[in-house]
């Protein structure tokens, strides 16, 4: 089980897009969407100040297809995604 990563472990990892060098917050401030079969579908990046909240207004989120996650390393989650492939949402 050398390649197994636990969510509690990777939630501290920083998220970096190698395409443009953009560095996002750690996974703990963001979220992952899982489909009904348990497959990882999307990485949701909160561009606001912190954790998701029903009371926050106007926070902007990025929706990135999970296939753009290229590697989960020792302390980072590496993305390779073009800006036009990122869906921006404001809640």
Coordinates of C-alpha atoms in Angstrom, one line a residue:
X1 CA 0.0 0.0 0.0
X2 CA 2.9 2.3 -0.7
X3 CA 0.9 4.5 -3.2
X4 CA -2.1 5.0 -0.8
X5 CA -2.7 8.5 0.3
X6 CA -5.3 9.4 3.0
X7 CA -7.4 12.6 2.8
X8 CA -6.3 13.5 6.3
X9 CA -2.7 13.4 5.1
X10 CA -3.1 15.2 1.7
X11 CA -5.4 18.0 3.0
X12 CA -2.2 19.8 4.2
X13 CA -0.6 19.6 0.7
X14 CA -0.2 22.8 -1.3
X15 CA -1.8 22.9 -4.8
X16 CA 0.4 24.2 -7.6
X17 CA -0.4 24.5 -11.3
X18 CA 2.8 23.8 -13.3
X19 CA 1.3 25.3 -16.4
X20 CA 1.5 28.9 -15.1
X21 CA 3.2 28.5 -11.7
X22 CA 0.1 29.6 -9.8
X23 CA 0.1 28.4 -6.2
X24 CA -3.2 27.8 -4.5
X25 CA -4.0 27.2 -0.8
X26 CA -3.8 23.7 0.7
X27 CA -6.4 21.1 0.0
X28 CA -7.9 21.7 3.5
X29 CA -9.2 25.1 2.3
X30 CA -10.7 23.5 -0.9
X31 CA -12.7 20.5 -1.8
X32 CA -13.0 17.4 -4.0
X33 CA -16.2 16.3 -5.8
X34 CA -16.6 12.5 -5.9
X35 CA -19.2 10.9 -8.2
X36 CA -21.7 8.2 -7.2
X37 CA -19.2 5.4 -8.1
X38 CA -16.5 6.8 -5.9
X39 CA -14.5 8.3 -8.8
X40 CA -12.8 11.7 -8.2
X41 CA -14.4 14.2 -10.6
X42 CA -13.4 17.8 -9.7
X43 CA -11.0 19.7 -7.6
X44 CA -12.8 22.9 -6.2
X45 CA -10.5 25.7 -5.3
X46 CA -11.8 28.4 -3.0
X47 CA -10.3 31.8 -4.0
X48 CA -11.8 33.4 -0.9
X49 CA -10.4 33.7 2.6
X50 CA -10.9 30.3 4.0
X51 CA -13.1 27.2 4.4
X52 CA -16.4 26.8 2.6
X53 CA -19.2 28.4 4.5
X54 CA -22.9 28.8 3.9
X55 CA -22.5 32.4 5.3
X56 CA -19.8 33.6 3.0
X57 CA -21.0 35.7 0.1
X58 CA -19.4 36.4 -3.1
X59 CA -16.5 34.0 -2.8
X60 CA -15.1 32.8 -6.1
X61 CA -14.3 29.2 -6.8
X62 CA -12.4 27.4 -9.5
X63 CA -13.6 24.0 -10.8
X64 CA -10.8 21.9 -12.2
X65 CA -11.4 18.4 -13.8
X66 CA -9.6 15.8 -11.7
X67 CA -7.8 14.5 -14.8
X68 CA -5.8 17.7 -14.6
X69 CA -4.2 16.6 -11.3
X70 CA -1.0 15.1 -12.6
X71 CA 0.7 14.0 -9.4
X72 CA 0.3 13.9 -5.7
X73 CA 3.8 14.3 -4.3
X74 CA 5.3 14.3 -0.8
X75 CA 3.9 17.8 0.1
X76 CA 2.2 19.1 -3.1
X77 CA -0.7 18.4 -5.5
X78 CA 0.5 19.2 -9.0
X79 CA -1.9 20.4 -11.6
X80 CA -1.3 20.9 -15.3
X81 CA -4.3 23.0 -16.5
X82 CA -4.7 25.9 -19.0
X83 CA -6.7 28.9 -17.8
X84 CA -9.4 28.3 -20.4
X85 CA -10.0 24.8 -19.0
X86 CA -10.8 26.2 -15.5
X87 CA -14.4 27.0 -14.8
X88 CA -14.9 30.0 -12.5
X89 CA -18.0 30.1 -10.3
X90 CA -19.1 32.8 -7.8
X91 CA -21.4 31.7 -5.0

